[in-house]
Short mmCIF file of C-alpha atoms in Angstrom, two decimals:
data_model
loop_
_atom_site.label_atom_id
_atom_site.label_comp_id
_atom_site.label_asym_id
_atom_site.label_seq_id
_atom_site.Cartn_x
_atom_site.Cartn_y
_atom_site.Cartn_z
CA MET A 272 44.70 21.23 11.63
CA THR A 273 43.90 24.35 9.57
CA GLY A 274 40.48 25.74 8.64
CA ARG A 275 37.45 26.75 10.62
CA PRO A 276 36.42 24.61 13.63
CA TRP A 277 33.10 23.54 12.09
CA GLN A 278 34.95 22.02 9.15
CA ARG A 279 36.22 19.32 11.51
CA LEU A 280 32.64 18.03 11.81
CA ILE A 281 31.90 17.51 8.12
CA LEU A 282 33.17 13.95 7.81
CA PRO A 283 31.93 12.77 11.26
CA SER A 284 28.50 14.25 10.47
CA PHE A 285 28.28 12.30 7.22
CA LEU A 286 29.17 9.15 9.16
CA ALA A 287 26.68 9.84 11.98
CA LEU A 288 23.67 10.77 9.84
CA PRO A 289 23.05 7.26 8.40
CA VAL A 290 22.97 5.82 11.93
CA LEU A 291 20.46 8.48 12.99
CA ALA A 292 18.35 7.83 9.89
CA LEU A 293 18.36 4.09 10.62
CA LEU A 294 17.23 4.59 14.24
CA LEU A 295 14.47 7.01 13.23
CA GLY A 296 13.38 4.68 10.44
CA LEU A 297 13.10 1.74 12.82
CA GLY A 298 11.10 3.86 15.26
CA SER A 299 8.73 5.00 12.50
CA TRP A 300 8.30 1.41 11.34
CA GLN A 301 7.27 0.38 14.84
CA VAL A 302 4.74 3.24 14.94
CA GLN A 303 3.23 1.86 11.73
CA ARG A 304 3.22 -1.63 13.24
CA LEU A 305 1.50 -0.22 16.34
CA ALA A 306 -1.29 1.28 14.23
CA TRP A 307 -1.69 -2.00 12.33
CA LYS A 308 -1.79 -4.08 15.52
CA ASN A 309 -4.29 -1.73 17.19
CA GLY A 310 -6.53 -2.07 14.14
CA LEU A 311 -6.19 -5.86 14.22
CA LEU A 312 -7.07 -6.01 17.92
CA ALA A 313 -10.08 -3.77 17.33
CA ASP A 314 -11.25 -6.00 14.47
CA LEU A 315 -10.83 -9.11 16.63
CA ALA A 316 -12.81 -7.55 19.47
CA ALA A 317 -15.60 -6.52 17.09
CA ALA A 318 -15.71 -9.98 15.50
CA GLN A 319 -15.88 -11.69 18.88
CA ALA A 320 -18.71 -9.42 20.02
CA ALA A 321 -20.73 -9.97 16.84
CA ALA A 322 -23.21 -12.81 16.45
CA PRO A 323 -21.83 -15.75 14.45
CA ILE A 324 -22.84 -15.95 10.79
CA PRO A 325 -23.16 -19.11 8.66
CA ALA A 326 -19.72 -20.00 7.32
CA PRO A 327 -19.45 -18.34 3.87
CA LEU A 328 -17.11 -19.18 1.01
CA ALA A 329 -14.88 -16.15 1.66
CA PRO A 330 -15.31 -14.68 5.15
CA GLU A 331 -13.34 -11.80 6.54
CA PRO A 332 -10.27 -13.02 8.44
CA PHE A 333 -11.23 -14.04 11.99
CA ALA A 334 -14.94 -13.53 11.35
CA HIS A 335 -17.26 -15.11 13.92
CA ILE A 336 -18.84 -18.04 12.07
CA ILE A 337 -20.99 -21.11 12.65
CA ALA A 338 -21.36 -24.32 10.64
CA THR A 339 -23.40 -27.52 10.85
CA GLY A 340 -22.44 -30.86 9.36
CA ARG A 341 -20.83 -34.23 9.95
CA PHE A 342 -17.16 -35.02 10.36
CA ARG A 343 -15.81 -37.14 7.53
CA PRO A 344 -14.28 -40.33 9.01
CA GLY A 345 -10.53 -40.59 8.54
CA ALA A 346 -10.14 -37.14 6.97
CA GLU A 347 -7.79 -35.61 9.53
CA ALA A 348 -4.40 -33.90 9.59
CA LEU A 349 -2.07 -32.47 12.22
CA LEU A 350 -0.95 -28.84 12.13
CA GLY A 351 2.02 -27.27 13.90
CA LEU A 352 3.73 -28.35 17.10
CA GLU A 353 2.97 -27.28 20.67
CA VAL A 354 4.16 -28.60 24.02
CA ARG A 355 1.59 -28.72 26.82
CA GLY A 356 3.08 -29.90 30.07
CA PRO A 357 5.49 -32.68 29.11
CA VAL A 358 3.40 -33.70 26.09
CA LEU A 359 4.17 -32.78 22.49
CA GLY A 360 1.06 -32.20 20.43
CA ALA A 361 -0.43 -30.46 17.44
CA SER A 362 -3.70 -28.98 16.24
CA LEU A 363 -6.17 -31.45 14.75
CA ILE A 364 -7.63 -30.46 11.37
CA ALA A 365 -10.76 -32.31 10.28
CA VAL A 366 -13.22 -32.13 7.39
CA LEU A 367 -16.84 -31.15 8.03
CA ASP A 368 -19.26 -32.28 5.32
CA ARG A 369 -22.17 -29.86 4.99
CA GLU A 370 -25.46 -30.33 3.22
CA GLY A 371 -25.80 -28.01 0.24
CA ALA A 372 -22.38 -26.41 0.80
CA PRO A 373 -18.74 -27.32 0.16
CA PRO A 374 -16.90 -29.28 2.85
CA LEU A 375 -15.15 -27.14 5.42
CA LEU A 376 -11.78 -27.48 7.14
CA VAL A 377 -12.20 -27.41 10.92
CA GLU A 378 -9.41 -26.77 13.40
CA ARG A 379 -10.77 -28.77 16.30
CA GLY A 380 -8.01 -28.08 18.84
CA TRP A 381 -4.86 -29.49 20.42
CA VAL A 382 -4.22 -33.23 20.63
CA PRO A 383 -1.13 -35.18 21.72
CA MET A 384 1.03 -36.53 18.93
CA GLU A 385 0.66 -40.01 20.37
CA GLY A 386 -2.05 -41.52 22.54
CA GLY A 387 -5.06 -39.79 24.02
CA ALA A 388 -8.74 -40.59 23.59
CA ILE A 389 -9.90 -38.19 20.89
CA GLU A 390 -13.63 -37.57 20.65
CA ARG A 391 -14.93 -38.07 17.11
CA PRO A 392 -18.68 -37.35 16.96
CA GLU A 393 -20.49 -39.50 14.42
CA GLY A 394 -23.70 -37.53 14.14
CA GLU A 395 -24.49 -34.00 13.07
CA VAL A 396 -22.68 -31.26 14.97
CA THR A 397 -22.93 -27.49 15.08
CA LEU A 398 -19.63 -25.69 15.57
CA THR A 399 -18.91 -22.07 16.43
CA GLY A 400 -15.58 -20.32 16.12
CA PHE A 401 -13.59 -17.94 13.97
CA ALA A 402 -12.37 -18.09 10.38
CA ARG A 403 -8.64 -18.74 10.33
CA PRO A 404 -7.28 -17.55 6.97
CA SER A 405 -4.77 -19.54 5.00
CA GLU A 406 -1.17 -18.44 5.51
CA ARG A 407 1.28 -17.67 2.73
CA ARG A 408 4.32 -19.91 2.72
CA THR A 409 7.59 -18.07 3.18
CA LEU A 410 10.87 -18.86 1.46
CA PHE A 411 12.33 -20.44 4.60
CA ALA A 412 9.19 -22.26 5.77
CA ALA A 413 9.74 -25.82 6.97
CA ALA A 414 8.63 -28.59 4.64
CA ASP A 415 5.30 -30.29 5.31
CA ASP A 416 4.81 -34.05 5.39
CA VAL A 417 1.92 -34.16 2.93
CA ALA A 418 1.84 -37.95 2.66
CA GLY A 419 1.78 -38.29 6.46
CA ARG A 420 -0.75 -35.44 6.77
CA ARG A 421 1.49 -33.48 9.13
CA PHE A 422 1.73 -29.79 8.33
CA LEU A 423 3.85 -27.08 9.91
CA ASN A 424 2.32 -24.31 7.80
CA PHE A 425 -1.37 -23.52 7.59
CA ASP A 426 -1.61 -23.75 3.81
CA ALA A 427 -5.36 -24.36 3.61
CA PRO A 428 -5.51 -25.41 -0.07
CA ALA A 429 -2.64 -27.87 0.41
CA ILE A 430 -4.25 -29.37 3.52
CA ALA A 431 -7.64 -29.59 1.82
CA THR A 432 -6.10 -31.36 -1.18
CA ALA A 433 -4.26 -33.82 1.08
CA LEU A 434 -7.57 -34.61 2.80
CA GLY A 435 -9.36 -35.17 -0.49
CA VAL A 436 -11.45 -31.98 -0.48
CA PRO A 437 -9.72 -29.54 -2.86
CA GLU A 438 -13.04 -27.73 -3.26
CA ALA A 439 -13.03 -26.61 0.40
CA PRO A 440 -12.84 -22.83 0.97
CA PRO A 441 -9.29 -21.58 1.72
CA TYR A 442 -9.71 -21.17 5.46
CA ALA A 443 -10.55 -23.18 8.56
CA LEU A 444 -13.21 -22.80 11.21
CA THR A 445 -11.24 -22.75 14.46
CA VAL A 446 -13.57 -24.15 17.08
CA ILE A 447 -14.09 -22.11 20.24
CA ARG A 448 -15.28 -23.76 23.41
CA PRO A 449 -15.48 -21.06 26.12
CA GLY A 450 -14.35 -22.30 29.50
CA ALA A 451 -12.79 -25.46 28.08
CA PRO A 452 -9.85 -26.75 30.13
CA ARG A 453 -6.44 -26.17 28.62
CA GLY A 454 -3.30 -27.97 29.66
CA PRO A 455 -0.24 -25.94 30.74
CA SER A 456 2.18 -25.05 27.95
CA GLY A 457 5.96 -25.16 27.70
CA PHE A 458 8.79 -27.44 28.72
CA GLY A 459 8.92 -28.11 32.44
CA ALA A 460 5.25 -27.26 33.03
CA ALA A 461 3.53 -29.71 35.33
CA PRO A 462 0.90 -31.87 33.62
CA PRO A 463 -2.71 -31.43 34.75
CA PRO A 464 -4.10 -34.14 37.07
CA SER A 465 -6.41 -35.21 34.24
CA ARG A 466 -7.02 -33.75 30.83
CA GLY A 467 -10.43 -32.72 29.62
CA PRO A 468 -11.93 -34.09 26.44
CA LEU A 469 -9.70 -34.12 23.39
CA PRO A 470 -9.20 -32.13 21.28
CA GLU A 471 -8.57 -29.18 23.62
CA ALA A 472 -10.40 -26.46 21.71
CA ALA A 473 -9.53 -22.78 21.77
CA THR A 474 -11.22 -20.86 24.57
CA GLY A 475 -11.53 -17.56 22.70
CA PHE A 476 -10.41 -15.44 19.79
CA PRO A 477 -6.68 -14.81 19.24
CA ALA A 478 -5.13 -12.15 21.47
CA PRO A 479 -1.81 -11.22 19.85
CA ASN A 480 0.80 -9.39 21.88
CA ASN A 481 1.21 -5.67 21.16
CA PRO A 482 4.71 -4.53 22.21
CA HIS A 483 5.22 -2.02 19.37
CA LEU A 484 4.83 1.15 21.46
CA GLY A 485 7.71 0.02 23.67
CA TYR A 486 9.79 -0.84 20.62
CA ALA A 487 9.11 2.57 19.06
CA LEU A 488 10.08 4.40 22.25
CA THR A 489 13.27 2.34 22.42
CA TRP A 490 14.36 3.23 18.88
CA PHE A 491 13.46 6.92 19.25
CA GLY A 492 15.24 6.97 22.61
CA LEU A 493 18.37 5.54 21.01
CA ALA A 494 18.12 8.18 18.28
CA ALA A 495 17.89 10.94 20.90
CA ALA A 496 20.85 9.47 22.77
CA TRP A 497 22.85 9.30 19.53
CA VAL A 498 22.16 13.00 18.86
CA ALA A 499 23.11 13.95 22.42
CA ILE A 500 26.36 11.97 22.30
CA PHE A 501 27.30 13.45 18.93
CA ALA A 502 26.47 16.98 20.10
CA LEU A 503 28.63 16.55 23.20
CA TRP A 504 31.50 15.16 21.15
CA ALA A 505 31.14 17.92 18.53
CA SER A 506 31.23 20.70 21.14
CA ARG A 507 34.45 19.31 22.59
CA ARG A 508 35.89 18.79 19.13
CA MET A 509 35.28 22.41 18.13
CA ARG A 510 36.88 23.72 21.33
CA SER A 511 40.00 21.61 20.94
CA PRO A 512 43.06 23.34 19.45
#
């Protein structure tokens, strides 16, 4: 091959640069995700530490809120799917009628899909928890069974309409019961000797996983390895006759 040795690297360099750009881009994206997740965790911690406020029409996502009212008989729906022990269940959504305020969707907690003695208070109750915002449906989201009141997506307006309260604010009060027993989750998990009262309410605010630092280091490490491998190959290529 004629020409200067560095000319042998022109085409391989053009082929290697897009791979390097992709790896660096993925690492940078994970750094951005890390900053977003750290902010979310800080907001959740601040909301949990704050005193609960009366449930407003448009609270901040995951705000610490409190509401008083009466559960509307028969106005219930099931949300999602979750296995606890050997039992398939879902989250129970109910309607709380409030005096002088619009009805409110309440995520009471996990219940089995079939069976189980669910507590349904008939008198006035005061509930404390966090504001779960409505979720935007994605293109590939599973279809909900609106007629059967079984939802796989937390589309608050759709659930409220199905329960006959389209005027409800577009969020749910997720009830928190600190120290409440919670059955083991996942297939193969042993069932508890006896379940506590149903629904099994959340025991605290959400605590999302935050693996983005590890992901970022992985992508940047792969980028560094790619540069090292290319540099080693290039040095040998330039020395070859």
